[in-house]
Each structure stands twice: as C-alpha cells, then as structure tokens.
Short mmCIF file of C-alpha atoms in Angstrom, two decimals:
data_model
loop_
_atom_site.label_atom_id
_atom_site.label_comp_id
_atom_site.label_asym_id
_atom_site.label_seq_id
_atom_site.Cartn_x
_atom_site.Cartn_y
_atom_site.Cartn_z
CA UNK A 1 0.00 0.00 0.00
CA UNK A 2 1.37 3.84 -0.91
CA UNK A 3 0.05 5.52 1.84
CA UNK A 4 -3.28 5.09 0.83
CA UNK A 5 -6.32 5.59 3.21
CA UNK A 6 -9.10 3.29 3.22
CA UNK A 7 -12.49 3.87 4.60
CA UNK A 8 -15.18 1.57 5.84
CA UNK A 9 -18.50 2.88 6.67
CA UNK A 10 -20.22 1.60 9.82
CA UNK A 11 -23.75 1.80 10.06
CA UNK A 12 -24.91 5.01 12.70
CA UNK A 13 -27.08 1.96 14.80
CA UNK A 14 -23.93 0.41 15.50
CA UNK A 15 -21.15 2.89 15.55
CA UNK A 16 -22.79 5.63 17.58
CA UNK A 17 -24.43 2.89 20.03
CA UNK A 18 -20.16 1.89 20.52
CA UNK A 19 -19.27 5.67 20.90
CA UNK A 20 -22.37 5.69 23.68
CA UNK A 21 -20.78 3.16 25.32
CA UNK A 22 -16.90 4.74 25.20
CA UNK A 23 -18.09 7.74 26.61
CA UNK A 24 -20.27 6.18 29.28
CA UNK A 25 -16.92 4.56 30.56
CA UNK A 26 -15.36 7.57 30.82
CA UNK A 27 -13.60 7.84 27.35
CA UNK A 28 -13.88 10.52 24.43
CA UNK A 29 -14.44 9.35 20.93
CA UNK A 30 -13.76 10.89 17.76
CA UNK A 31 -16.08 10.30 14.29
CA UNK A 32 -16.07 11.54 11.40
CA UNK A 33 -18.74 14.08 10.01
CA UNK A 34 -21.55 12.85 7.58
CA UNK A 35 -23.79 15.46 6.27
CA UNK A 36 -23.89 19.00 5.56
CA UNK A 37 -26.53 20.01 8.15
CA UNK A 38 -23.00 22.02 10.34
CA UNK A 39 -21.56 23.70 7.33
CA UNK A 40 -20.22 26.09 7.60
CA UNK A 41 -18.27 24.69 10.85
CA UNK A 42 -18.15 20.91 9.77
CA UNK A 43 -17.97 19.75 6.24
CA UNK A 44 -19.24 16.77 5.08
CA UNK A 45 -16.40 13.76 5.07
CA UNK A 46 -13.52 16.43 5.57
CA UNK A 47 -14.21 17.11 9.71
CA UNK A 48 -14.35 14.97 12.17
CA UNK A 49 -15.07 16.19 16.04
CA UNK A 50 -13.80 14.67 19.36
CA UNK A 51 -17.13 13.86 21.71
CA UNK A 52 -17.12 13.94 25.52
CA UNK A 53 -19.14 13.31 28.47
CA UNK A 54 -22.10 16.15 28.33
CA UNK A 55 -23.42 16.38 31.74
CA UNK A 56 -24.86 19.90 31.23
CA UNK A 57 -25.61 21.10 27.82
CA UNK A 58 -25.74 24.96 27.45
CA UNK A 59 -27.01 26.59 23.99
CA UNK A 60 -24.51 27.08 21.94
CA UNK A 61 -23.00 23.35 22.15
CA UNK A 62 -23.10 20.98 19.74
CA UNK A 63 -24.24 18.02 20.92
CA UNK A 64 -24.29 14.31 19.28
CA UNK A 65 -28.30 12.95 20.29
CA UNK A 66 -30.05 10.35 19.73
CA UNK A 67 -33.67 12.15 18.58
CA UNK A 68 -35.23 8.92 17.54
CA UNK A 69 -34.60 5.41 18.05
CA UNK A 70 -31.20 4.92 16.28
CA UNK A 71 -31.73 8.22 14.66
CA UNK A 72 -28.78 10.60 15.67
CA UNK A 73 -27.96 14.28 15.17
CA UNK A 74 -25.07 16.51 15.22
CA UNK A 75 -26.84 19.59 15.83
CA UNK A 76 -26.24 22.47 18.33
CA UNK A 77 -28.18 23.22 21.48
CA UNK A 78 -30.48 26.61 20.73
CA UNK A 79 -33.03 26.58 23.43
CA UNK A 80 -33.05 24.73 26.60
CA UNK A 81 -35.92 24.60 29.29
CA UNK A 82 -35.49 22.34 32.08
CA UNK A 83 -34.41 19.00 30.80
CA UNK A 84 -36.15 19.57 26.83
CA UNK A 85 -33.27 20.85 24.34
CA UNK A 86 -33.88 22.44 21.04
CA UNK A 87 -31.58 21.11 18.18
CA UNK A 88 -30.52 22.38 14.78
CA UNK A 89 -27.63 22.21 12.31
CA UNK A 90 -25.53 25.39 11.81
CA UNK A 91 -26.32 24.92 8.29
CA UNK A 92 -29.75 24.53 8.61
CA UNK A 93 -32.66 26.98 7.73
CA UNK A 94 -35.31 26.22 9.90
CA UNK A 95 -35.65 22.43 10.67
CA UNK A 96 -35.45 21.97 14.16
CA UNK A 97 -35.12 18.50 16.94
CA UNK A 98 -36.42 18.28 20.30
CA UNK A 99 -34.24 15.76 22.86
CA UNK A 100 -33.73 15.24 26.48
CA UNK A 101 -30.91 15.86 28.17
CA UNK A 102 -30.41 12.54 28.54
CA UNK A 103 -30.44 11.82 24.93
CA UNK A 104 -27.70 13.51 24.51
CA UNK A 105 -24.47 10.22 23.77
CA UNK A 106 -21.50 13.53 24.03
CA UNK A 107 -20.58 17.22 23.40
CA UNK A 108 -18.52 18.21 20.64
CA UNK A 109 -14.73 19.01 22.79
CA UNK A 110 -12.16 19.30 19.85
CA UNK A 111 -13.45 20.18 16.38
CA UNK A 112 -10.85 19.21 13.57
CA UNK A 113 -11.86 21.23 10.57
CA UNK A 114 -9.97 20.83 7.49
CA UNK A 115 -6.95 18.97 9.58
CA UNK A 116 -6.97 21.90 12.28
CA UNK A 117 -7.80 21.30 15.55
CA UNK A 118 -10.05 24.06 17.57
CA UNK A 119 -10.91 23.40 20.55
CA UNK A 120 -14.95 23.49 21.29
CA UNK A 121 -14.06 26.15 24.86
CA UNK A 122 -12.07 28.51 22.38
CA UNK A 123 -13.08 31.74 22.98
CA UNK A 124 -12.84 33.12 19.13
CA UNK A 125 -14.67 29.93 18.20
CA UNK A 126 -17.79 31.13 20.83
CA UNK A 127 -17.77 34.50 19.24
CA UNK A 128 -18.18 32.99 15.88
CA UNK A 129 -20.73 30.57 16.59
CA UNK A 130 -22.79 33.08 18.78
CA UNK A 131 -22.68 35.68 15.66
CA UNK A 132 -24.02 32.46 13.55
CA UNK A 133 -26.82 32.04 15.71
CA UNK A 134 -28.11 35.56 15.75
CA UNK A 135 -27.45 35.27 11.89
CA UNK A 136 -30.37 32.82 11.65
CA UNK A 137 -32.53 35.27 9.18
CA UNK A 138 -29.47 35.86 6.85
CA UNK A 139 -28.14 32.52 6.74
CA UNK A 140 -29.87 31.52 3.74
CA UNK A 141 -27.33 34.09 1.63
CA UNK A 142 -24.27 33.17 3.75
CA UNK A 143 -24.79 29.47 2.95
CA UNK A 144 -25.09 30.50 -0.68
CA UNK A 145 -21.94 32.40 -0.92
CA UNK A 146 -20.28 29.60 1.21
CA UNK A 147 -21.26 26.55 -1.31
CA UNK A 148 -20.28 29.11 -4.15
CA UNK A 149 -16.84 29.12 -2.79
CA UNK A 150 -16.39 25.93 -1.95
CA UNK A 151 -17.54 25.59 -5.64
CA UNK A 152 -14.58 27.75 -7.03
CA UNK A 153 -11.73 26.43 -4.66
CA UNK A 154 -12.81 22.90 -6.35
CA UNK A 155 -12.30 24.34 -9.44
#
C-alpha cells in the first residue's frame, strides 16, 4: 500500500451505540462528520469532532443525540428549558429536533476542521458561533456564498 487511506463505513445503529458506550466509561471518541446540516463549521467527510461526556448542555454546544430510536444528530443546542433541548444544524434553515438531556451520547470538545484542531471552549470559536446564531434570518445568503466558494476552490 502507498500511503493510501481506506475507509469503511459503519452503520450510525452500530457505531454511535459503541461511541455511547466509550463515553459512558469515561472515554472521548472521535467520528467523522456525515452530512452538511454544520456547514459552515463541519464539512461533510472532511471534519471529524472529538465527543465527551455532556453532563450539562448549554445553547450554543453541539451536541451528538439520539432524537429517535437509532436516529442521531449533530446539531447544536439553541433553546433549553429544564431538561427539553432544542436542536438544529448550523447549516440549517429552519428544521429543528427536540431531545432530552439525557439523549444527549457527548458534546462536541475538539473540532478538527480541514486537519486543524479548535478546541470546542475557544473563545474566538464562541464569538463565531454566537454571531451564527443571531445570523439565523441571513443565513440563507451566507450558505449561498459559502457553497459558491467551496464551488470555485474545487475548481
């Protein structure tokens, strides 16, 4: 082999039910990102984040939940009342999840984006993700002009 990577794809139902597990035990686990629901923070099979423990989830997190039997999201906390969270993708226009706190399997710790690791408690990270949340109404354009570029650097 030259160096070259291979990838096998486990099913969510049984990799996320092991990563449960890890972090129950008092490990972290790191997966890689499927879907484009966290652009423009996560991209789609480039990013992969580092999951903890999540014994308190605050808005602005991004969680990994189970919203469904075997039906997970990587989606960030926006509202939180008691023990009910609101969920949604930073990428997302409008659709929204409802968990529990304790369907929450871990809390994003270390995003690696592009290779680059950024710690989830940085505080320039915070200030960009609480400027995407109050972007909400203009994210439709941002997105636009974010897939556009992506477009060109592809070539």
């Amino acid at each position: 082999m030259s160096g070259e990577v291979h990838r096998i794809e486990i099913p969510n139902a049984i990799l996320l039910e092991e990563v449960r597990k890890a972090i129950n035990e008092g490990h972290t686990a790191t997966i890689n990102v499927k879907g484009f629901s966290m652009r423009p923070f996560l991209e789609n099979n480039r990013d992969k984040v580092m999951l903890k423990a999540c014994a308190d989830p605050q808005v602005g997190t991004a969680v990994l939940a189970e919203i469904a039997p075997q039906k997970y999201v990587l989606h960030r906390v926006i509202s939180k009342r008691g023990n009910l969270l609101t969920l949604m993708g930073d990428g997302n226009l409008k659709g929204i999840e409802m968990c529990r706190t304790s369907d929450i399997i871990g809390e994003v710790a270390v995003y690696w984006r592009n290779g680059r690791r950024i710690d989830a408690d940085s505080p320039s990270l915070k200030r960009w993700i609480a400027l995407w949340m109050k972007m909400r109404p203009v994210r439709r354009y941002l997105l636009f002009l974010y897939k556009l570029n992506l477009k060109l650097m592809k070539g």
